Every structure is written in structure tokens, then in C-alpha cells.
Coordinates of C-alpha atoms in Angstrom, one line a residue:
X1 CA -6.8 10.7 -12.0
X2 CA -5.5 9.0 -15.1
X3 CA -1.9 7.2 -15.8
X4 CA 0.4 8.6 -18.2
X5 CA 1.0 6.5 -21.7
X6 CA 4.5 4.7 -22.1
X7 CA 7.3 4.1 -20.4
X8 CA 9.5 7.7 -21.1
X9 CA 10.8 8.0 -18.1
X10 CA 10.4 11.4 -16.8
X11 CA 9.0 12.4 -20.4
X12 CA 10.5 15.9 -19.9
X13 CA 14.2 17.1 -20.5
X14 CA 14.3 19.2 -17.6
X15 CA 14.0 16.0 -15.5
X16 CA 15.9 13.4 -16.9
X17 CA 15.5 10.0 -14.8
X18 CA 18.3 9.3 -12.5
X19 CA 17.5 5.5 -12.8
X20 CA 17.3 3.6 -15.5
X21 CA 14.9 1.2 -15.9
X22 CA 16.1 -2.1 -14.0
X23 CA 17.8 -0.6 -11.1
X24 CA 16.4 -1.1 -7.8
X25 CA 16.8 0.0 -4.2
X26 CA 18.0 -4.0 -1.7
X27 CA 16.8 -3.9 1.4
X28 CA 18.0 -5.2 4.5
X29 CA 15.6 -8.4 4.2
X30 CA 14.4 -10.0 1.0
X31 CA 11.8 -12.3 1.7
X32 CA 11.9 -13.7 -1.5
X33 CA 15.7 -14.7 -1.5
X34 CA 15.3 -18.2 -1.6
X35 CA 12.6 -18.3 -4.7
X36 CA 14.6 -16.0 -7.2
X37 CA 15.7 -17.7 -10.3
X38 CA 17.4 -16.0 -13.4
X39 CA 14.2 -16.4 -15.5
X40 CA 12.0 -14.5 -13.2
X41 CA 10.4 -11.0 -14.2
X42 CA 12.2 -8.0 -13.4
X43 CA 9.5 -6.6 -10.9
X44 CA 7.9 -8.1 -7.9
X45 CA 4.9 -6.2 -8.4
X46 CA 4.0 -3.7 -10.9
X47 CA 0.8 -1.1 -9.6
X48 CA -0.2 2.0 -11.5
X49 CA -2.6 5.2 -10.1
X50 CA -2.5 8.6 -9.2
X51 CA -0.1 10.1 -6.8
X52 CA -0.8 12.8 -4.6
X53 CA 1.3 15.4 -2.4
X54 CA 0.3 14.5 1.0
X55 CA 0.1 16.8 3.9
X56 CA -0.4 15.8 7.1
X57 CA -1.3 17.5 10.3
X58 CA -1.3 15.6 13.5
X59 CA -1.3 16.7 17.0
X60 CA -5.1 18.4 17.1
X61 CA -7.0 18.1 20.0
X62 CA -10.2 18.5 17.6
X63 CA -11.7 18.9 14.7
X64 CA -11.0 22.6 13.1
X65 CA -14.2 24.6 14.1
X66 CA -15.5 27.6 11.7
X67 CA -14.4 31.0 11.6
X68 CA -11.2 30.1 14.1
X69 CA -7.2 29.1 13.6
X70 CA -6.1 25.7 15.0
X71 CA -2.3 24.6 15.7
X72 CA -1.2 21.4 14.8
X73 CA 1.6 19.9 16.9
X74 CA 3.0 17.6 14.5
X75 CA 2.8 18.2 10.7
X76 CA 4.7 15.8 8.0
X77 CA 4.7 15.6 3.7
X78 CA 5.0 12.9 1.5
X79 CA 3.7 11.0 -1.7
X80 CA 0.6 9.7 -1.3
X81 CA -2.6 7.8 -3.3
X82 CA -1.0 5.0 -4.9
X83 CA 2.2 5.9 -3.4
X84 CA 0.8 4.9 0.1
X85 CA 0.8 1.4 -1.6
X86 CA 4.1 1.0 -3.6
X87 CA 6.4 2.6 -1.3
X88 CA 4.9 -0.3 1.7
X89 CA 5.8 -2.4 -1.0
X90 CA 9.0 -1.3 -1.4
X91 CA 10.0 -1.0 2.0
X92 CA 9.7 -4.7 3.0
X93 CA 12.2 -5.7 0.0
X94 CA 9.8 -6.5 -2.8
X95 CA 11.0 -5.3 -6.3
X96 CA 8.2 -2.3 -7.4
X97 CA 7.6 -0.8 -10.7
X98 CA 5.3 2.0 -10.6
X99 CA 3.3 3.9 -13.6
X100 CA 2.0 7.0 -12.7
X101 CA 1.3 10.6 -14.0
X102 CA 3.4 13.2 -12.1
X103 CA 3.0 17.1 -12.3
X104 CA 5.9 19.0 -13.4
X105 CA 5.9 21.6 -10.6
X106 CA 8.2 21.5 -7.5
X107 CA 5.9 19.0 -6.1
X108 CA 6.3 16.7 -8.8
X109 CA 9.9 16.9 -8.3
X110 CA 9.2 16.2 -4.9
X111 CA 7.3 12.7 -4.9
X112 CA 9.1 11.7 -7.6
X113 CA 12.6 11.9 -6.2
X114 CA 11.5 10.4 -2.6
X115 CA 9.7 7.5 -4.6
X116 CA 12.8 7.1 -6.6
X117 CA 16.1 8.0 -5.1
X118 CA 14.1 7.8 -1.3
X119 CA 12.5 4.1 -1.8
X120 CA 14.1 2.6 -4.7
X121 CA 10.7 2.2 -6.6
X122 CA 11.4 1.9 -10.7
X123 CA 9.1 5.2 -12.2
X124 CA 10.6 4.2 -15.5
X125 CA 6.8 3.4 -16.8
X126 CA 5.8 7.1 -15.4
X127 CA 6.1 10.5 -16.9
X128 CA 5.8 14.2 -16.3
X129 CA 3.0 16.1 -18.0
X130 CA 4.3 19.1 -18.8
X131 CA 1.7 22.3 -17.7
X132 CA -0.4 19.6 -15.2
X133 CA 0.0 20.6 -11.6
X134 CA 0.3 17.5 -9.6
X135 CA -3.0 17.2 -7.1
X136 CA -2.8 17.9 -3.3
X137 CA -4.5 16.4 -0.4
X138 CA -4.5 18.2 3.0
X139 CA -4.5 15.3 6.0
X140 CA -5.9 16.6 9.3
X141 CA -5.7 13.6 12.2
X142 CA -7.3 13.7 15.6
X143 CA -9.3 11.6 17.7
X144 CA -7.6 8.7 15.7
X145 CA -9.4 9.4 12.4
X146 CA -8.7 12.0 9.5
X147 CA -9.9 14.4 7.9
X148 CA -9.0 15.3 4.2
X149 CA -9.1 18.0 1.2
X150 CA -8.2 17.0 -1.9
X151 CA -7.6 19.4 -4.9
X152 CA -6.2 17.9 -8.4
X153 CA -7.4 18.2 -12.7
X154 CA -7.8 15.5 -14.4
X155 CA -4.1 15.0 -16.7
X156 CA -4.9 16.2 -20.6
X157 CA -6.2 13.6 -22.4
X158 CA -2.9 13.7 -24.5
X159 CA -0.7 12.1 -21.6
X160 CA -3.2 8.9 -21.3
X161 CA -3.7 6.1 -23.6
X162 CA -6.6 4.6 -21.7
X163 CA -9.7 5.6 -20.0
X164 CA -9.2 4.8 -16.5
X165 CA -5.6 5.2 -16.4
X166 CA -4.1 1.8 -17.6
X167 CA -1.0 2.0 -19.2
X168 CA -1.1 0.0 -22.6
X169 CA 1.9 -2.3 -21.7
X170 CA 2.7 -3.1 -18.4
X171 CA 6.2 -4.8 -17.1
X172 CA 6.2 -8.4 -16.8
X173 CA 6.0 -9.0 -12.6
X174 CA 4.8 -11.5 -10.2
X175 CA 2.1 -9.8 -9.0
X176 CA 0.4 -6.5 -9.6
X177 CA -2.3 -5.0 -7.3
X178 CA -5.2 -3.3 -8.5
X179 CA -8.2 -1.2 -7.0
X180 CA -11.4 -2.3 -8.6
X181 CA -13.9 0.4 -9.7
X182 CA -17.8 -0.8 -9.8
X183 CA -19.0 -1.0 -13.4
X184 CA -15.4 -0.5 -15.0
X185 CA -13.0 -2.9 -16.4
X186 CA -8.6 -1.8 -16.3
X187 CA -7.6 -3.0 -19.7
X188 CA -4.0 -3.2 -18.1
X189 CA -5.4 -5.9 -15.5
X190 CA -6.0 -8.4 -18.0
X191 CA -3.0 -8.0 -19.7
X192 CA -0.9 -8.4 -16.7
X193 CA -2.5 -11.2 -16.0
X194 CA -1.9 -12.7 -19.4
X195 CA 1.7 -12.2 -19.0
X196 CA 1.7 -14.3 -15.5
X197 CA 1.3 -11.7 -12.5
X198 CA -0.8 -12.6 -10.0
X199 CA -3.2 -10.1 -9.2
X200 CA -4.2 -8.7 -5.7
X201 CA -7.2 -6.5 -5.4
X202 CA -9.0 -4.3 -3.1
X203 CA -12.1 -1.8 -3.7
X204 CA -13.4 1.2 -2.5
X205 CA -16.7 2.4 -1.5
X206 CA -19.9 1.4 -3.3
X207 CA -21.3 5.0 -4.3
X208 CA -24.0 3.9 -6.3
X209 CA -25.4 1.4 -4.2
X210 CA -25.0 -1.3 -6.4
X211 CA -23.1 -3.8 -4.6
X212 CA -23.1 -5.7 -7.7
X213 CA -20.4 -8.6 -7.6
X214 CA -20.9 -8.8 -11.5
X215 CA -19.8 -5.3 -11.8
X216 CA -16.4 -5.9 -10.4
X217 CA -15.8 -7.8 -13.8
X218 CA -11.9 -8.2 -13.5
X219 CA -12.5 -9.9 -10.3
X220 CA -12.0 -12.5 -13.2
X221 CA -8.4 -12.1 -13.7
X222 CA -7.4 -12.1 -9.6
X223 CA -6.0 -14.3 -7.4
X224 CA -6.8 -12.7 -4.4
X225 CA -9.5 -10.0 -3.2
X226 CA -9.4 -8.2 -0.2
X227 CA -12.2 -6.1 1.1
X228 CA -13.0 -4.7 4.6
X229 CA -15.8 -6.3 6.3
X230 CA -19.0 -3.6 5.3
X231 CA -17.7 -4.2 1.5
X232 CA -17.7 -8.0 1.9
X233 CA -21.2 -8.7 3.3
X234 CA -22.8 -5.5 1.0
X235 CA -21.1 -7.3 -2.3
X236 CA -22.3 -11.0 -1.1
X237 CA -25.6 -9.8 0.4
X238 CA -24.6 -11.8 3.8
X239 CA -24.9 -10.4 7.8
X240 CA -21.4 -12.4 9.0
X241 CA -17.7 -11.3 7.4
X242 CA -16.8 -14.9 7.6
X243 CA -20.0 -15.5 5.5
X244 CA -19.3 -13.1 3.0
X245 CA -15.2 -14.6 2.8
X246 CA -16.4 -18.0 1.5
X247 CA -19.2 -16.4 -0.7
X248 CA -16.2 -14.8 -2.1
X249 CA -14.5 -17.7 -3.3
X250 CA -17.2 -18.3 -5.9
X251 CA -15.3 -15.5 -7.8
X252 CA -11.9 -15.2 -6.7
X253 CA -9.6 -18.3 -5.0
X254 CA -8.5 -16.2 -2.0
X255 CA -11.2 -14.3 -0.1
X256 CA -9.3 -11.8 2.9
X257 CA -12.3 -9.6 4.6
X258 CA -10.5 -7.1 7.1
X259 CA -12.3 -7.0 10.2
X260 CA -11.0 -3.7 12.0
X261 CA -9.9 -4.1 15.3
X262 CA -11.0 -7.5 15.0
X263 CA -7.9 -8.7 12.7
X264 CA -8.7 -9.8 9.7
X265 CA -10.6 -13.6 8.4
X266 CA -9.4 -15.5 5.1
X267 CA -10.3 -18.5 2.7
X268 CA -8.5 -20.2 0.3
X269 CA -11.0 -21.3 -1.8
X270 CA -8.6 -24.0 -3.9
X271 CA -8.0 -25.9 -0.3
X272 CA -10.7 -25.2 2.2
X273 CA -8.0 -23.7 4.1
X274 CA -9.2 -20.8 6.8
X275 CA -7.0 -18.6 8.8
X276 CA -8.6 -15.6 11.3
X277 CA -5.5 -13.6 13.1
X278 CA -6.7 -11.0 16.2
X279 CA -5.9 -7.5 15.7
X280 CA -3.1 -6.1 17.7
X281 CA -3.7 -3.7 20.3
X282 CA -1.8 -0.6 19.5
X283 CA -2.5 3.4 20.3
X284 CA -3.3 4.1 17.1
X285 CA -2.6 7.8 15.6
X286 CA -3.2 8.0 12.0
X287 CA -5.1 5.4 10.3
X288 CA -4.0 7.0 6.7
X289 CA -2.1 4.3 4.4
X290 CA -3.3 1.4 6.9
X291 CA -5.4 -0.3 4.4
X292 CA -2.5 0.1 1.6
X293 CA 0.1 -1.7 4.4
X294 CA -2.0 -4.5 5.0
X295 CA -2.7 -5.2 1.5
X296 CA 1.4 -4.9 1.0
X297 CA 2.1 -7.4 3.9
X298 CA -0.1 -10.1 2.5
X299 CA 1.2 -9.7 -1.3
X300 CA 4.7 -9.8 0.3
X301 CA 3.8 -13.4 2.6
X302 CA 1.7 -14.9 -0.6
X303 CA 4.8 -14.6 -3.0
X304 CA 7.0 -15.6 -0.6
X305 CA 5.1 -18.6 -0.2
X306 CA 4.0 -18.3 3.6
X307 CA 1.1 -20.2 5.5
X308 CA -2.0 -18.5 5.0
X309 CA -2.0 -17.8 8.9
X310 CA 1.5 -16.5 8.2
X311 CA 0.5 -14.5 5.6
X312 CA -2.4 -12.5 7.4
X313 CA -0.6 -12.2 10.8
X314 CA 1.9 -10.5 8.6
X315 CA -0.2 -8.0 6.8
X316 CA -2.0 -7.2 10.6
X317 CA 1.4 -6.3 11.9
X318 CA 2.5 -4.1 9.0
X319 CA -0.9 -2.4 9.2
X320 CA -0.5 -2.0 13.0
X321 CA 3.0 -0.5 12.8
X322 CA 1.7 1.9 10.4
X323 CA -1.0 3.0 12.5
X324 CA 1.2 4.7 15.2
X325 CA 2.7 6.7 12.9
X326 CA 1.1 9.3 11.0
X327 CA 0.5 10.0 7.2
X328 CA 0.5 7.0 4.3
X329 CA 4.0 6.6 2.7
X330 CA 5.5 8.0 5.5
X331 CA 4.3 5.5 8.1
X332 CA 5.1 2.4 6.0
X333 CA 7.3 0.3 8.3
X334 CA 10.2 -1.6 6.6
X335 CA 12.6 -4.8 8.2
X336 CA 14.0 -2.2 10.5
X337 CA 10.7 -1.4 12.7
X338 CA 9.5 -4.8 12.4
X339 CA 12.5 -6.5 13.9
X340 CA 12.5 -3.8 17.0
X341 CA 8.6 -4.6 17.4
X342 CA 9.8 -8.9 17.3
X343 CA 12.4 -8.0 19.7
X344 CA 10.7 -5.6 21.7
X345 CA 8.1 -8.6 22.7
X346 CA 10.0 -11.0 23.7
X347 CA 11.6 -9.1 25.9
X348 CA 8.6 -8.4 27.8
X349 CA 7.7 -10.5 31.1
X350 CA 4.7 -12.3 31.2
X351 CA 4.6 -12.4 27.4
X352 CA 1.3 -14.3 25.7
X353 CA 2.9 -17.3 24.8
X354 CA 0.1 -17.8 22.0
X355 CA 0.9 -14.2 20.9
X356 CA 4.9 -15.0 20.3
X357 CA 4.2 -18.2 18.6
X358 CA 1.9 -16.3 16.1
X359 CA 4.7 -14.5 14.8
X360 CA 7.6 -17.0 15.7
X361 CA 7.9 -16.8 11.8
X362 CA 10.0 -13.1 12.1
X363 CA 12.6 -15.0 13.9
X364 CA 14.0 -16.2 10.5
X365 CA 13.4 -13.3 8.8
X366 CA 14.3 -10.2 11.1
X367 CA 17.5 -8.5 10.7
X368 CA 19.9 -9.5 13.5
X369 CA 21.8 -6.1 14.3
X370 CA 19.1 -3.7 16.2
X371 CA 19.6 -1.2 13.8
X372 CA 17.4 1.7 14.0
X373 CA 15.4 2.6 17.1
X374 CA 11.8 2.0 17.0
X375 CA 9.2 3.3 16.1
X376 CA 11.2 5.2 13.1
X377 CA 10.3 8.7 12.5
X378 CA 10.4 9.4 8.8
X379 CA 8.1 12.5 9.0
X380 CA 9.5 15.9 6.9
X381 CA 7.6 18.4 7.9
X382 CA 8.7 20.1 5.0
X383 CA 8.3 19.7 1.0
X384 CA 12.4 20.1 0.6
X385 CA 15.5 21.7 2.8
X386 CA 17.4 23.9 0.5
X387 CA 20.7 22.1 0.0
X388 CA 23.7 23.7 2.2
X389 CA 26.4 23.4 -0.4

């Protein structure tokens, strides 16, 4: 999927924007309160990629067998492919500007007005194509993995100014995160850069077989690079994930391999610095988004200016509490469901003393009222309720 040229807004008149570009969405926490000056871009982070209409079905007992009909319990709908990412962003206070093609049919309407009104994410670099249906991807979850049809076109090549989807002029932000492609260089990466964001990137499967560092050549412009633990040792040619982190640091400072279950490892390459945090235990549902959370939780602790131990501990809870809920956006936790998870432990007896100090950071940070219960369910099982009025 490619990214739509400038910043129109909506680019059609049927859909005019009902935010102007500047506006954004406070949450209850801002973990960068104490760093903002008036000088300071007007995004966070800036990210730009295709977004889907996600469907989700949760609740099968098994995978859907040939030539029969299978009942899912649970069933929810949201925006999803780069979505997954921006609206985790969103949710735990950072300012997020998002370019992005968006169909002009009722699902269109859809992701753009829960990205929009729903998160508070600025779409004012996005735009409808007018006659481009947006693309769809069918979730299935059991046995705590997924399952998943996709179905989209390619926008016309009239609604993109750059191969690969990079907008030609992105907003000045802190940070921007990218998803490297083997072999392919993002124009809009370098230009980001250039205008001071701090670029955090992850990549995706090898399908080639390359595992050719050199062919990640906007590794170049990144601060940070976080791959899961098979990408790390494949790209470094190494047989340990801790290995493969400080290999990384030949080409990016800050090397964070994911390690499943296992937490996560990382290496500041500038200081020597190390930090490893232990996955925590959860029941997990839906895996969908988890990857996206993580990636969102670190970003958030780095420019907020956290100890690296801080940092990743963050980004492993995020992507925990995501986990027990199903679908991308939609399980995105925000302040609200990580203070009920900070209080939630300490109230328990016997407590790992280890485990509280880990995370003795939230105390600061949390929100003090209880607010809403956890864990939130944001799932709508539908694409819109027709309005009562």
C-alpha cells in the first residue's frame, strides 16, 4: 500500500476534516510534561503506512475446518496496519501525526473518524482517494495465535508522490517510526531525520532470504532498531539474541531484540549500557498489534528520557496489556489500564518485591483517581451504530 501525496486533509469535499491541523486529543498523562518547551515541533512522532479495516473474531475453539460454519464468541472492528501503531502512540499521551491513504467508502469514513475524533491522531498529512476502496483484513484468533485474510488494490498512482509510500514533506516531530523493507530506501526517512526526528525502526520478515544488514540502508538515519529475536540473529549471522543486540550497534546506537515470552534485551551502543527485563506472565488472547505496543512503549520512555531498564520494562508492559485483549488498535492500552494493572499489584499479598521495584517508576506517572475498570473493553463489534437522533 502506498501513502497519499500532500497534506489536503481529507482531499475530498464530501469529507471535509473536522480538525485542523494542530489540534490534538490530552490525555490523562503526558509523559513528556516536564520536557516541553515553546520551540518544540508540533508532533511527538510522525508515522506514515497503510491502514486497514480490521475485523476480528475471537472466541474459536479451533481453527475453521473446510466445507463447515464456525461461531465466533467475540467479534470486534477497528483501524488497523499502521493504525495498530499510531493509535498505541496516541493513547499513552504522545502528540501523533499520521499520513496515510484512506478509501472513500463507509469504511474509510470509519477508520478515519475513530483515528481522528476517537484517538485524537492529526490525519491532516492524509487524504481520501476518491474511487479506491480502502483494504480489509479478516482476524480469526484461537489457540492464542491468529489467523488472517487480507484483500486491498494498490491506491492509483495519481494519489502517491513516491514509490513506497513516503510522503514528500513530512511534519517536523521528535521522533518518527518507520518499518524497514530489505533492499528499499523511504525517501521520507531521511528527510525526517534531516529536520531532527529521531527515528525508531522495526522490520518484517526476510522473504528473500537475504538477511542482508546492507540492504536495510536507512538503518543509517535511526537511532534505534528493534527486531524480534529470529530477525536479529538472521541479520547478524549470530546463534544468541544478546549476540546479535551488540552486533547491532555497529549500525544503529540502540539495539532492542524482543525475545517473546522471554521479555525483551537492549544495548546502548553510545554507553555500553545493557538492560534485559523478563516477560510478564499474562493469559494472552490476541497477539495482533503486540509488536506495534511494544515499539510505542519504548518510543514513549526514550523521549521522555527514561533509564534504559525503564524504558524496556515499559514497552513489555504495554505489549502485555495488549495481549489480553483482542484485535491491534483496539487493544492498545492507555494511562487508564496501566494504572489499574500498577494498583492491581500492589495490592496483592506476597507480591515479588523485585517485580514492584521494576516498575516503581508508574508510581509517578499513573493517574491517581481509579478511573476506568480494568482491563477496558473497547471492542465494537460493529463498523457504526446508526445515530438515534
Amino acid at each position: 500500500m502506498t501513502t497519499p501525496t500532500a497534506p489536503t486533509g481529507k482531499g475530498s469535499p464530501q469529507r471535509p476534516s473536522s480538525m485542523a491541523p494542530g489540534p490534538y486529543r490530552r490525555a490523562q498523562v503526558d509523559p513528556l510534561a516536564g520536557l516541553r518547551a515553546p520551540a518544540d515541533p508540533p508532533w511527538d512522532v510522525y508515522l506514515t503506512g497503510p491502514v486497514f479495516l480490521d475485523i476480528i473474531f475471537t472466541g474459536l475453539d479451533s481453527a475453521p475446518v473446510r466445507g463447515t460454519e464456525s461461531w465466533a464468541r467475540g467479534m470486534g472492528s477497528s483501524p488497523g496496519g499502521v493504525a495498530n501503531m499510531a493509535t498505541a502512540l496516541a493513547r499513552l499521551g504522545l502528540r501523533t501525526s499520521l499520513s496515510a491513504a484512506f478509501g472513500d467508502d463507509h469504511y474509510g469514513d470509519y477508520c478515519w473518524d475513530a483515528l481522528e475524533q476517537g484517538e485524537g491522531i492529526d490525519l491532516s498529512p492524509s487524504r481520501t482517494v476518491p474511487g479506491w476502496h480502502s483494504p480489509v483484513t479478516v482476524s480469526m484468533a484461537y489457540e492464542g495465535e491468529r489467523t488472517m485474510v487480507s484483500h486491498g488494490h494498490e491506491p492509483p498512482p495519481e494519489a502517491v508522490s513516491v514509490p513506497g509510500g513516503a510522503p514528500e514533506c513530512p511534519p517536523r516531530a521528535r521522533a518518527a517510526v518507520a518499518s524497514l523493507v530489505p533492499g528499499t530506501r523511504a525517501p521520507w526517512i531521511a528527510q525526517a531525520a534531516s529536520k531532527g526526528a529521531r527515528i525508531f525502526a522495526d522490520v518484517g520478515w526476510d522473504d528473500t532470504g537475504a538477511w542482508d544488514l546492507a540492504g536495510l540502508a536507512d538503518l543509517e538515519h535511526c537511532e534505534a532498531f528493534l527486531p524480534n529475536a529470529q530477525e536479529a540473529m538472521r541479520y547478524t549471522r549470530t546463534e544468541c539474541p544478546r549476540e546479535a543486540a551488540h552486533a547491532l550497534t555497529e549500525y544503529v546506537p540502540l539495539a532492542v531484540v524482543t525475545l517473546g515470552a522471554e521479555g525483551a534485551y537492549a544495548v546502548d551502543g553510545r554507553t555500553g549500557e545493557t538492560a534485559v527485563v523478563p516477560a510478564i506472565a499474562v493469559e494472552a488472547l490476541d497477539p495482533t498489534g503486540a509488536g506495534d505496543v511494544f515499539v510505542a512503549g519504548f518510543v514513549t520512555g526514550t523521549l521522555a528520557d527514561w533509564p534504559l531498564a525503564d524504558r524496556l520494562a515499559f514497552a513489555g508492559l504495554t505489549a502485555a496489556l495488549s495481549v489480553q485483549e483482542f484485535g491491534g488498535s483496539l487493544s492498545a492500552p492507555g494511562w487508564a489500564e496501566i494504572g489499574a494493572w500498577w494498583r492491581q499489584v500492589r495490592s496483592l499479598d506476597r507480591q515479588d518485591p523485585e517485580a514492584l521495584r521494576r516498575y516503581a517508576f508508574l508510581a509517578d506517572l499513573v493517574p491517581k483517581e481509579a478511573g476506568r475498570p480494568w482491563p477496558l473493553r473497547r471492542a465494537v463489534p460493529t463498523i457504526g451504530f446508526r445515530s438515534s437522533a
